[in-house]
mmCIF file of C-alpha atoms and ligand atoms in Angstrom:
data_model
loop_
_atom_site.group_PDB
_atom_site.id
_atom_site.type_symbol
_atom_site.label_atom_id
_atom_site.label_comp_id
_atom_site.label_asym_id
_atom_site.label_seq_id
_atom_site.Cartn_x
_atom_site.Cartn_y
_atom_site.Cartn_z
ATOM 1 C CA MET A 242 -37.749 95.479 52.837
ATOM 2 C CA ARG A 243 -38.147 95.638 56.437
ATOM 3 C CA GLU A 244 -35.455 95.580 58.030
ATOM 4 C CA SER A 245 -34.609 92.583 60.782
ATOM 5 C CA LYS A 246 -34.564 93.557 63.997
ATOM 6 C CA LYS A 247 -31.531 93.023 66.015
ATOM 7 C CA ASN A 248 -31.458 90.537 69.254
ATOM 8 C CA ILE A 249 -31.360 92.742 72.453
ATOM 9 C CA TYR A 250 -29.442 89.987 74.105
ATOM 10 C CA ASP A 251 -26.367 90.640 71.905
ATOM 11 C CA TYR A 252 -26.147 93.978 73.835
ATOM 12 C CA MET A 253 -23.815 94.966 76.347
ATOM 13 C CA LEU A 254 -25.422 97.157 79.115
ATOM 14 C CA GLU A 255 -22.496 100.439 78.247
ATOM 15 C CA GLU A 256 -24.241 99.891 74.823
ATOM 16 C CA LEU A 257 -28.056 100.127 75.740
ATOM 17 C CA GLN A 258 -27.432 103.015 77.719
ATOM 18 C CA GLN A 259 -26.224 104.865 74.569
ATOM 19 C CA ILE A 260 -28.960 103.547 72.816
ATOM 20 C CA PHE A 261 -31.791 104.084 75.766
ATOM 21 C CA LYS A 262 -31.244 107.032 77.425
ATOM 22 C CA PRO A 263 -31.505 108.638 80.387
ATOM 23 C CA THR A 264 -28.909 105.759 81.541
ATOM 24 C CA PHE A 265 -30.880 104.554 84.263
ATOM 25 C CA ARG A 266 -33.599 103.237 81.585
ATOM 26 C CA ALA A 267 -31.045 100.549 80.182
ATOM 27 C CA LYS A 268 -30.510 99.390 83.490
ATOM 28 C CA GLN A 269 -34.469 98.828 84.065
ATOM 29 C CA ILE A 270 -34.820 96.908 80.818
ATOM 30 C CA TYR A 271 -31.102 95.089 82.081
ATOM 31 C CA ASN A 272 -32.988 94.088 85.095
ATOM 32 C CA TRP A 273 -36.437 92.673 83.066
ATOM 33 C CA LEU A 274 -34.487 91.024 80.279
ATOM 34 C CA TYR A 275 -32.240 89.131 83.485
ATOM 35 C CA VAL A 276 -33.690 89.316 86.291
ATOM 36 C CA LYS A 277 -36.468 88.610 85.959
ATOM 37 C CA TYR A 278 -36.814 86.838 82.528
ATOM 38 C CA GLU A 279 -39.146 88.612 81.057
ATOM 39 C CA ASN A 280 -39.590 87.744 76.948
ATOM 40 C CA ASP A 281 -42.196 90.384 76.407
ATOM 41 C CA PHE A 282 -41.518 94.439 76.277
ATOM 42 C CA SER A 283 -45.214 95.062 76.316
ATOM 43 C CA LYS A 284 -45.079 93.959 80.262
ATOM 44 C CA MET A 285 -42.224 95.817 81.317
ATOM 45 C CA GLN A 286 -44.511 98.256 82.976
ATOM 46 C CA ASN A 287 -41.700 100.696 84.070
ATOM 47 C CA ILE A 288 -40.356 101.926 81.067
ATOM 48 C CA PRO A 289 -42.591 104.553 78.829
ATOM 49 C CA LYS A 290 -44.926 103.575 76.154
ATOM 50 C CA ASP A 291 -42.840 104.993 73.531
ATOM 51 C CA MET A 292 -39.837 103.553 74.475
ATOM 52 C CA ARG A 293 -41.446 99.951 74.786
ATOM 53 C CA GLU A 294 -42.761 100.502 71.046
ATOM 54 C CA LYS A 295 -38.727 101.268 70.123
ATOM 55 C CA LEU A 296 -38.488 98.165 71.911
ATOM 56 C CA GLU A 297 -40.667 96.132 69.971
ATOM 57 C CA ASN A 298 -40.111 97.577 66.593
ATOM 58 C CA GLU A 299 -36.202 97.273 66.430
ATOM 59 C CA TYR A 300 -35.472 94.319 68.363
ATOM 60 C CA GLU A 301 -36.270 90.837 69.194
ATOM 61 C CA ILE A 302 -36.828 88.957 72.141
ATOM 62 C CA LYS A 303 -37.975 85.696 71.628
ATOM 63 C CA ASN A 304 -35.033 84.466 69.314
ATOM 64 C CA LEU A 305 -34.546 80.727 70.808
ATOM 65 C CA GLU A 306 -37.129 78.118 70.701
ATOM 66 C CA ILE A 307 -36.870 75.231 72.757
ATOM 67 C CA ILE A 308 -38.436 72.286 70.818
ATOM 68 C CA ARG A 309 -37.078 69.825 72.644
ATOM 69 C CA ILE A 310 -36.387 68.784 76.343
ATOM 70 C CA GLN A 311 -35.234 65.164 77.758
ATOM 71 C CA THR A 312 -35.099 65.355 81.237
ATOM 72 C CA SER A 313 -32.243 62.305 82.412
ATOM 73 C CA LYS A 314 -32.886 60.038 85.962
ATOM 74 C CA ASP A 315 -30.553 61.821 87.366
ATOM 75 C CA GLY A 316 -32.547 65.287 86.910
ATOM 76 C CA THR A 317 -30.185 66.436 84.128
ATOM 77 C CA LYS A 318 -31.844 68.143 81.227
ATOM 78 C CA LYS A 319 -31.581 68.727 77.905
ATOM 79 C CA TYR A 320 -32.181 71.385 75.582
ATOM 80 C CA LEU A 321 -32.759 71.769 71.643
ATOM 81 C CA PHE A 322 -33.145 74.833 70.507
ATOM 82 C CA LYS A 323 -33.812 76.516 67.339
ATOM 83 C CA THR A 324 -32.622 79.710 66.195
ATOM 84 C CA LYS A 325 -34.837 82.093 64.117
ATOM 85 C CA ASP A 326 -33.069 81.045 61.066
ATOM 86 C CA GLY A 327 -34.148 77.122 61.623
ATOM 87 C CA LEU A 328 -30.817 75.672 62.788
ATOM 88 C CA SER A 329 -30.621 73.432 65.821
ATOM 89 C CA PHE A 330 -28.287 72.714 68.793
ATOM 90 C CA GLU A 331 -28.497 72.011 72.352
ATOM 91 C CA SER A 332 -27.000 73.237 76.098
ATOM 92 C CA VAL A 333 -27.557 71.016 78.653
ATOM 93 C CA LEU A 334 -28.643 71.847 82.094
ATOM 94 C CA ILE A 335 -26.726 69.744 85.265
ATOM 95 C CA LYS A 336 -28.202 69.893 88.842
ATOM 96 C CA MET A 337 -25.777 69.159 91.791
ATOM 97 C CA ARG A 338 -26.914 68.991 95.683
ATOM 98 C CA ASP A 339 -24.098 70.247 97.591
ATOM 99 C CA LYS A 340 -23.737 69.309 101.143
ATOM 100 C CA LYS A 341 -21.990 71.667 104.003
ATOM 101 C CA GLN A 342 -21.717 71.007 107.437
ATOM 102 C CA ASP A 343 -21.387 74.019 109.951
ATOM 103 C CA GLU A 344 -19.426 74.187 112.637
ATOM 104 C CA ASN A 345 -22.615 72.479 114.949
ATOM 105 C CA GLY A 346 -22.338 69.544 112.668
ATOM 106 C CA LYS A 347 -25.959 70.721 111.255
ATOM 107 C CA ILE A 348 -25.866 69.484 107.608
ATOM 108 C CA THR A 349 -27.387 71.812 104.521
ATOM 109 C CA GLU A 350 -28.405 71.240 101.372
ATOM 110 C CA SER A 351 -28.549 73.528 98.448
ATOM 111 C CA GLU A 352 -28.518 73.352 94.941
ATOM 112 C CA LYS A 353 -25.867 73.978 92.384
ATOM 113 C CA TRP A 354 -26.567 74.316 88.855
ATOM 114 C CA THR A 355 -24.232 74.132 86.102
ATOM 115 C CA PHE A 356 -25.342 74.844 82.420
ATOM 116 C CA CYS A 357 -23.691 74.178 79.560
ATOM 117 C CA LEU A 358 -23.697 76.329 76.591
ATOM 118 C CA SER A 359 -22.863 75.745 72.867
ATOM 119 C CA SER A 360 -20.913 78.603 71.298
ATOM 120 C CA GLN A 361 -21.994 76.985 67.635
ATOM 121 C CA VAL A 362 -23.586 75.082 65.296
ATOM 122 C CA GLY A 363 -21.856 72.122 64.278
ATOM 123 C CA CYS A 364 -18.006 72.404 64.888
ATOM 124 C CA LYS A 365 -15.185 72.398 62.239
ATOM 125 C CA VAL A 366 -12.577 71.080 64.082
ATOM 126 C CA GLY A 367 -13.784 67.339 63.428
ATOM 127 C CA CYS A 368 -12.536 65.477 66.417
ATOM 128 C CA ALA A 369 -12.363 61.454 65.669
ATOM 129 C CA PHE A 370 -14.641 60.743 68.695
ATOM 130 C CA CYS A 371 -16.950 63.966 68.688
ATOM 131 C CA TYR A 372 -20.889 63.508 67.340
ATOM 132 C CA THR A 373 -20.640 67.295 66.439
ATOM 133 C CA ALA A 374 -18.290 66.724 63.812
ATOM 134 C CA LYS A 375 -20.497 64.527 62.152
ATOM 135 C CA GLY A 376 -22.408 67.447 60.961
ATOM 136 C CA GLY A 377 -19.485 69.386 59.473
ATOM 137 C CA PHE A 378 -19.794 73.270 60.508
ATOM 138 C CA VAL A 379 -22.696 74.839 59.847
ATOM 139 C CA ARG A 380 -22.230 78.857 61.598
ATOM 140 C CA ASN A 381 -21.725 80.380 64.579
ATOM 141 C CA LEU A 382 -23.596 81.515 67.513
ATOM 142 C CA SER A 383 -24.521 85.590 68.019
ATOM 143 C CA SER A 384 -23.385 86.439 71.657
ATOM 144 C CA GLY A 385 -27.339 86.953 71.884
ATOM 145 C CA GLU A 386 -28.141 83.450 71.177
ATOM 146 C CA ILE A 387 -25.017 82.595 73.927
ATOM 147 C CA VAL A 388 -26.974 84.501 76.244
ATOM 148 C CA GLU A 389 -30.492 83.603 75.721
ATOM 149 C CA GLN A 390 -29.285 80.015 76.583
ATOM 150 C CA VAL A 391 -28.825 81.017 79.950
ATOM 151 C CA VAL A 392 -32.023 83.023 80.488
ATOM 152 C CA GLN A 393 -34.151 80.897 79.237
ATOM 153 C CA LEU A 394 -32.712 77.911 81.113
ATOM 154 C CA LYS A 395 -32.988 79.744 84.351
ATOM 155 C CA LYS A 396 -36.930 80.897 83.397
ATOM 156 C CA ASP A 397 -38.036 77.282 82.546
ATOM 157 C CA ASN A 398 -36.446 75.708 85.051
ATOM 158 C CA ASN A 399 -37.859 78.736 88.128
ATOM 159 C CA ILE A 400 -34.329 79.486 89.158
ATOM 160 C CA LEU A 401 -33.584 82.623 91.003
ATOM 161 C CA PRO A 402 -31.732 85.330 90.326
ATOM 162 C CA GLU A 403 -29.879 85.066 93.669
ATOM 163 C CA LYS A 404 -28.966 80.774 92.992
ATOM 164 C CA ARG A 405 -25.723 80.528 92.142
ATOM 165 C CA VAL A 406 -25.114 79.419 88.189
ATOM 166 C CA ASN A 407 -21.670 78.000 86.396
ATOM 167 C CA ILE A 408 -21.363 78.132 83.269
ATOM 168 C CA VAL A 409 -18.879 75.821 81.122
ATOM 169 C CA TYR A 410 -18.641 76.716 77.417
ATOM 170 C CA MET A 411 -18.769 72.640 76.463
ATOM 171 C CA GLY A 412 -21.710 72.245 74.834
ATOM 172 C CA MET A 413 -21.615 71.994 70.906
ATOM 173 C CA GLY A 414 -18.700 74.265 68.955
ATOM 174 C CA GLU A 415 -14.891 74.879 69.229
ATOM 175 C CA PRO A 416 -15.773 78.759 71.304
ATOM 176 C CA LEU A 417 -11.919 79.889 70.457
ATOM 177 C CA ASP A 418 -13.559 79.192 66.866
ATOM 178 C CA ASN A 419 -16.432 82.191 67.718
ATOM 179 C CA LEU A 420 -13.896 84.270 70.064
ATOM 180 C CA GLN A 421 -15.287 87.193 69.301
ATOM 181 C CA ASN A 422 -19.375 86.373 70.422
ATOM 182 C CA VAL A 423 -18.420 84.269 73.200
ATOM 183 C CA SER A 424 -15.861 87.000 74.333
ATOM 184 C CA GLN A 425 -19.093 89.373 74.219
ATOM 185 C CA ALA A 426 -21.314 86.708 75.622
ATOM 186 C CA ILE A 427 -19.247 86.587 78.712
ATOM 187 C CA LYS A 428 -19.313 89.835 79.974
ATOM 188 C CA ILE A 429 -22.801 89.951 79.149
ATOM 189 C CA LEU A 430 -23.299 86.872 81.595
ATOM 190 C CA SER A 431 -21.011 88.770 84.295
ATOM 191 C CA ASP A 432 -22.738 92.083 84.494
ATOM 192 C CA LEU A 433 -23.873 93.273 87.789
ATOM 193 C CA GLU A 434 -26.881 95.190 86.476
ATOM 194 C CA GLY A 435 -28.199 91.774 84.686
ATOM 195 C CA LEU A 436 -26.888 87.794 85.284
ATOM 196 C CA SER A 437 -24.183 88.588 87.623
ATOM 197 C CA ILE A 438 -22.408 85.476 86.632
ATOM 198 C CA SER A 439 -18.595 86.094 87.157
ATOM 199 C CA ALA A 440 -16.040 85.173 84.611
ATOM 200 C CA ARG A 441 -14.764 83.048 87.604
ATOM 201 C CA ARG A 442 -17.800 81.036 87.206
ATOM 202 C CA GLN A 443 -17.339 80.987 83.725
ATOM 203 C CA THR A 444 -14.855 78.103 81.737
ATOM 204 C CA ILE A 445 -13.931 78.093 78.160
ATOM 205 C CA SER A 446 -13.123 74.626 77.406
ATOM 206 C CA THR A 447 -11.215 74.147 74.193
ATOM 207 C CA SER A 448 -9.648 71.508 71.775
ATOM 208 C CA GLY A 449 -6.425 73.443 71.538
ATOM 209 C CA ILE A 450 -6.179 76.530 68.910
ATOM 210 C CA ALA A 451 -3.165 77.878 70.707
ATOM 211 C CA PRO A 452 -2.576 81.112 69.076
ATOM 212 C CA LYS A 453 -6.121 81.492 70.401
ATOM 213 C CA ILE A 454 -4.863 80.468 73.951
ATOM 214 C CA ILE A 455 -2.997 83.514 73.862
ATOM 215 C CA LYS A 456 -4.899 86.090 72.263
ATOM 216 C CA LEU A 457 -8.280 85.177 75.748
ATOM 217 C CA GLY A 458 -5.353 85.399 77.846
ATOM 218 C CA GLU A 459 -4.031 88.570 76.376
ATOM 219 C CA MET A 460 -8.353 89.430 76.703
ATOM 220 C CA ASN A 461 -7.629 89.442 80.501
ATOM 221 C CA LEU A 462 -11.649 88.316 81.015
ATOM 222 C CA GLY A 463 -11.034 86.512 84.382
ATOM 223 C CA VAL A 464 -12.596 83.216 82.631
ATOM 224 C CA GLN A 465 -11.515 80.023 83.352
ATOM 225 C CA LEU A 466 -9.395 77.664 81.361
ATOM 226 C CA ALA A 467 -10.243 74.042 80.486
ATOM 227 C CA ILE A 468 -7.795 72.253 77.559
ATOM 228 C CA SER A 469 -9.405 68.893 75.724
ATOM 229 C CA LEU A 470 -6.130 67.152 75.890
ATOM 230 C CA HIS A 471 -7.156 63.686 75.672
ATOM 231 C CA ALA A 472 -3.869 62.445 74.130
ATOM 232 C CA VAL A 473 -0.220 62.904 75.181
ATOM 233 C CA ASP A 474 1.867 61.910 72.041
ATOM 234 C CA ASP A 475 1.322 64.007 69.166
ATOM 235 C CA THR A 476 0.892 60.764 66.767
ATOM 236 C CA LEU A 477 -2.189 59.781 68.395
ATOM 237 C CA ARG A 478 -3.344 63.445 69.249
ATOM 238 C CA SER A 479 -3.556 64.213 65.478
ATOM 239 C CA GLN A 480 -5.645 61.751 64.955
ATOM 240 C CA LEU A 481 -8.204 62.137 67.313
ATOM 241 C CA ILE A 482 -8.445 65.632 66.804
ATOM 242 C CA PRO A 483 -6.826 66.544 63.758
ATOM 243 C CA MET A 484 -5.828 70.332 64.043
ATOM 244 C CA ASN A 485 -3.603 69.289 66.488
ATOM 245 C CA LYS A 486 -1.314 68.827 63.327
ATOM 246 C CA ALA A 487 -1.363 72.527 63.022
ATOM 247 C CA TYR A 488 -0.986 73.160 66.923
ATOM 248 C CA ASN A 489 0.446 70.310 68.501
ATOM 249 C CA ILE A 490 0.667 69.300 72.466
ATOM 250 C CA GLN A 491 3.609 71.693 73.061
ATOM 251 C CA SER A 492 2.260 74.743 71.470
ATOM 252 C CA ILE A 493 -0.575 74.203 73.691
ATOM 253 C CA ILE A 494 1.008 73.471 76.727
ATOM 254 C CA ASN A 495 3.279 76.878 76.141
ATOM 255 C CA ALA A 496 0.251 78.617 75.100
ATOM 256 C CA VAL A 497 -1.179 77.591 78.430
ATOM 257 C CA LYS A 498 1.461 78.730 80.578
ATOM 258 C CA ALA A 499 0.673 81.664 78.936
ATOM 259 C CA PHE A 500 -2.584 82.040 80.485
ATOM 260 C CA PRO A 501 -2.987 84.478 83.559
ATOM 261 C CA VAL A 502 -4.302 81.893 85.952
ATOM 262 C CA ASP A 503 -6.629 82.882 89.323
ATOM 263 C CA ALA A 504 -4.444 82.711 92.846
ATOM 264 C CA ARG A 505 -7.201 79.918 93.412
ATOM 265 C CA LYS A 506 -7.655 78.379 90.719
ATOM 266 C CA ARG A 507 -6.175 75.733 88.201
ATOM 267 C CA VAL A 508 -6.078 74.664 84.818
ATOM 268 C CA MET A 509 -8.120 72.027 83.612
ATOM 269 C CA PHE A 510 -6.964 69.264 81.638
ATOM 270 C CA GLU A 511 -9.844 67.227 80.261
ATOM 271 C CA TYR A 512 -9.038 63.397 79.327
ATOM 272 C CA LEU A 513 -11.264 61.657 77.622
ATOM 273 C CA VAL A 514 -10.536 57.872 78.063
ATOM 274 C CA ILE A 515 -10.946 55.903 75.794
ATOM 275 C CA LYS A 516 -10.539 51.317 76.033
ATOM 276 C CA ASP A 517 -7.141 50.564 74.719
ATOM 277 C CA ILE A 518 -6.395 53.786 73.226
ATOM 278 C CA ASN A 519 -5.185 56.235 75.534
ATOM 279 C CA ASP A 520 -6.457 54.019 78.980
ATOM 280 C CA ASP A 521 -2.198 52.713 80.130
ATOM 281 C CA LEU A 522 -0.428 53.608 82.910
ATOM 282 C CA MET A 523 2.282 54.483 80.258
ATOM 283 C CA SER A 524 0.488 57.447 78.747
ATOM 284 C CA ALA A 525 -0.601 59.132 82.818
ATOM 285 C CA LYS A 526 2.766 58.897 83.165
ATOM 286 C CA LYS A 527 3.736 60.913 80.474
ATOM 287 C CA LEU A 528 0.843 62.809 80.939
ATOM 288 C CA LEU A 529 2.345 63.538 84.904
ATOM 289 C CA LYS A 530 5.577 64.550 82.887
ATOM 290 C CA LEU A 531 3.838 67.076 79.981
ATOM 291 C CA LEU A 532 2.024 69.114 83.234
ATOM 292 C CA ASP A 533 5.140 69.072 85.641
ATOM 293 C CA GLY A 534 5.352 73.536 86.001
ATOM 294 C CA ILE A 535 1.179 74.134 85.498
ATOM 295 C CA LYS A 536 -1.279 74.741 88.006
ATOM 296 C CA ALA A 537 -3.071 72.007 86.513
ATOM 297 C CA LYS A 538 -5.701 69.321 87.183
ATOM 298 C CA VAL A 539 -6.931 66.974 85.458
ATOM 299 C CA ASN A 540 -10.591 65.691 84.601
ATOM 300 C CA LEU A 541 -10.962 62.592 83.223
ATOM 301 C CA ILE A 542 -13.819 61.526 81.064
ATOM 302 C CA LEU A 543 -15.122 58.600 79.963
ATOM 303 C CA PHE A 544 -15.608 58.206 76.440
ATOM 304 C CA ASN A 545 -19.591 57.650 75.816
ATOM 305 C CA PRO A 546 -20.256 55.790 72.517
ATOM 306 C CA HIS A 547 -22.914 56.791 70.103
ATOM 307 C CA GLU A 548 -23.863 55.408 66.708
ATOM 308 C CA GLY A 549 -21.680 54.670 64.334
ATOM 309 C CA SER A 550 -18.217 55.226 67.228
ATOM 310 C CA GLN A 551 -15.700 53.057 65.962
ATOM 311 C CA PHE A 552 -14.345 53.457 70.238
ATOM 312 C CA LYS A 553 -15.158 51.973 73.414
ATOM 313 C CA ARG A 554 -15.613 52.924 76.505
ATOM 314 C CA PRO A 555 -13.174 51.587 79.176
ATOM 315 C CA ASP A 556 -13.544 49.875 82.166
ATOM 316 C CA ILE A 557 -13.953 52.123 85.239
ATOM 317 C CA GLU A 558 -11.326 50.015 87.163
ATOM 318 C CA GLN A 559 -8.608 50.967 84.197
ATOM 319 C CA VAL A 560 -10.161 54.383 84.876
ATOM 320 C CA LYS A 561 -9.356 54.212 88.084
ATOM 321 C CA LYS A 562 -6.054 52.993 88.667
ATOM 322 C CA PHE A 563 -5.313 56.222 86.287
ATOM 323 C CA ALA A 564 -6.354 58.487 88.431
ATOM 324 C CA ASP A 565 -4.621 57.158 91.163
ATOM 325 C CA PHE A 566 -1.439 56.516 89.519
ATOM 326 C CA LEU A 567 -1.758 60.495 88.566
ATOM 327 C CA ILE A 568 -3.315 61.485 92.519
ATOM 328 C CA ASN A 569 -0.978 59.580 94.068
ATOM 329 C CA LYS A 570 2.175 61.666 92.308
ATOM 330 C CA GLY A 571 -0.163 64.737 93.807
ATOM 331 C CA LEU A 572 -1.692 66.036 90.754
ATOM 332 C CA LEU A 573 -5.046 66.461 91.202
ATOM 333 C CA CYS A 574 -7.464 64.325 89.320
ATOM 334 C CA THR A 575 -11.095 63.605 89.130
ATOM 335 C CA ILE A 576 -13.360 61.401 87.268
ATOM 336 C CA ARG A 577 -16.014 63.491 85.336
ATOM 337 C CA GLU A 578 -19.556 62.364 86.692
ATOM 338 C CA SER A 579 -21.354 60.877 84.066
ATOM 339 C CA LYS A 580 -24.405 62.828 84.467
ATOM 340 C CA GLY A 581 -27.285 62.460 81.898
ATOM 341 C CA ILE A 582 -25.622 59.773 80.493
ATOM 342 C CA ASP A 583 -29.051 57.496 79.301
ATOM 343 C CA ILE A 584 -30.218 61.288 77.250
ATOM 344 C CA SER A 585 -26.931 61.224 75.677
ATOM 345 C CA ALA A 586 -25.721 64.817 77.037
ATOM 346 C CA ALA A 587 -22.063 64.338 76.450
ATOM 347 C CA CYS A 588 -22.195 66.265 72.724
ATOM 348 C CA GLY A 589 -24.151 67.051 69.714
ATOM 349 C CA GLN A 590 -26.410 63.344 69.944
ATOM 350 C CA LEU A 591 -29.822 65.669 70.559
ATOM 351 C CA ARG A 592 -29.435 67.524 67.348
ATOM 352 C CA GLU A 593 -27.746 64.396 65.182
ATOM 353 C CA LYS A 594 -30.688 63.208 65.586
ATOM 354 C CA GLU A 595 -33.084 65.866 64.912
ATOM 355 C CA LEU A 596 -30.561 66.805 61.951
ATOM 356 C CA LEU A 597 -31.496 63.462 60.191
ATOM 357 C CA GLU A 598 -35.023 63.999 60.786
ATOM 358 C CA ASN A 599 -35.448 67.897 59.561
ATOM 359 C CA GLU A 600 -32.179 69.552 58.230
ATOM 360 C CA ASN A 601 -30.081 69.209 54.853
ATOM 361 C CA VAL A 602 -27.343 70.408 56.511
ATOM 362 C CA PRO A 603 -23.977 68.950 54.462
ATOM 363 C CA ARG A 604 -22.218 66.030 55.849
ATOM 364 C CA ARG A 605 -18.275 65.716 55.474
ATOM 365 C CA THR A 606 -16.085 62.152 56.790
ATOM 366 C CA ILE A 607 -13.772 63.510 59.804
ATOM 367 C CA GLY A 608 -10.911 62.316 61.392
ATOM 368 C CA LYS A 609 -8.553 59.293 60.531
ATOM 369 C CA GLU A 610 -9.752 55.863 61.350
ATOM 370 C CA LEU A 611 -7.329 54.783 64.064
HETATM 371 N N1 SAH B 2081 -14.711 72.178 71.063
HETATM 372 C C1 SAH B 2081 -14.546 72.365 72.955
HETATM 373 C C2 SAH B 2081 -16.191 71.991 73.203
HETATM 374 C C3 SAH B 2081 -17.229 71.435 73.386
HETATM 375 S S1 SAH B 2081 -16.725 69.682 74.043
HETATM 376 C C4 SAH B 2081 -13.497 71.046 73.537
HETATM 377 O O1 SAH B 2081 -13.359 70.152 72.815
HETATM 378 O O2 SAH B 2081 -12.843 71.031 74.387
HETATM 379 C C5 SAH B 2081 -16.496 69.156 75.272
HETATM 380 C C6 SAH B 2081 -16.600 68.110 75.597
HETATM 381 O O3 SAH B 2081 -16.755 67.114 75.700
HETATM 382 C C7 SAH B 2081 -15.155 67.631 75.027
HETATM 383 O O4 SAH B 2081 -13.954 67.981 76.381
HETATM 384 C C8 SAH B 2081 -14.933 66.422 74.613
HETATM 385 O O5 SAH B 2081 -13.890 66.108 74.452
HETATM 386 C C9 SAH B 2081 -16.206 65.981 75.144
HETATM 387 N N2 SAH B 2081 -16.616 64.860 74.133
HETATM 388 C C10 SAH B 2081 -17.497 64.925 72.891
HETATM 389 N N3 SAH B 2081 -17.531 63.521 72.405
HETATM 390 C C11 SAH B 2081 -17.436 62.823 73.410
HETATM 391 C C12 SAH B 2081 -17.715 61.738 74.076
HETATM 392 N N4 SAH B 2081 -18.769 60.685 72.884
HETATM 393 N N5 SAH B 2081 -18.093 61.537 75.177
HETATM 394 C C13 SAH B 2081 -17.669 61.754 76.567
HETATM 395 N N6 SAH B 2081 -17.082 62.890 76.082
HETATM 396 C C14 SAH B 2081 -17.256 63.585 75.187
HETATM 397 FE FE1 SF4 B 2082 -15.488 70.569 68.531
HETATM 398 FE FE2 SF4 B 2082 -15.076 70.160 70.550
HETATM 399 FE FE3 SF4 B 2082 -16.393 68.028 69.310
HETATM 400 FE FE4 SF4 B 2082 -13.777 68.645 68.846
HETATM 401 S S1 SF4 B 2082 -14.759 67.725 70.564
HETATM 402 S S2 SF4 B 2082 -15.429 68.354 67.584
HETATM 403 S S3 SF4 B 2082 -13.588 70.541 68.881
HETATM 404 S S4 SF4 B 2082 -17.375 70.170 69.765
#
């Protein structure tokens, strides 16, 4: 039987340099893949024919297929990808306008891109509010499948190589439950011969697997950390995120305190605001106390309701009161702009609809009723 081909996006430059010699050949391949976004080995003209043949025979360059793109009124785009083994997951591309004023008062506008990547198909954590959780866990994405999301998004949107792109691992899956592949992807994405997205511009969002936060810190990748906190007492947090029973709030706070934070950066605490569940000012007060002594910023996310969800979107006035309380006490706090709300760009919803139509993935009941 013919061995299946390897995914070319799985490899760090140093690894390709061991295979394709002399070493400048691997750099040329990297340039075709990540600067020219070439997805056909036969078009890599400056690579010798026999090497191109080796690449074609042994490596796969198109591992993901775009099967649907939904574009929001605000320009946010949600991509549904299909893997070689027929699984689907999503990535989201968020376009922001950046206005800068120079010393002469001249305003220049530039585009800023944020790519929200998936790290797994499905998720094991099973948060009560999350649509991804409903499909259960299927498998980890490989590092190549994580990297290729970026290449395809850049190619499909004609984003020039030098344009600044930020990465957030906030799509489908729990990135710290797939730490090996995610960390390899972070290294590949940051290579200066390739996509050049420095680890400082990549943020891992986690539901709080405390020992893995410590491990990530020890890896010293230079990556940013975001914690999906969502609740300030363990009873409520365990109802929202069942894993809190194993890694409670204090264990997460201790892990964050041990995490190496860039001098100019802060750890982000994401707080999903749910109407009448965690939107009261007493919670804001407890949050302030909890984050005492941490270089933190808080990002309030308005719960995005989905079919069958038991929770409600909070009143924006209440969320503003929550934010004002924290800001008045000196904590950096923002309310996440609802990008792509009309296309359900929050978490796993597009795939879920596809799943119902096409796939036979086992389902499980998740979270506790509140
Ligand atoms: N598993 C990781 C990263 C993926 S989830 C984590 O939980 O952090 C990314 C973010 O989407 C999390 O902060 C999560 O709380 C948020 N999210 C999930 N469901 C949502 C919903 N229905 N509305 C708004 N945000 C949601
Ligand atoms: Fe998994 Fe994150 Fe969804 Fe929780 S919020 S189920 S950790 S993807």
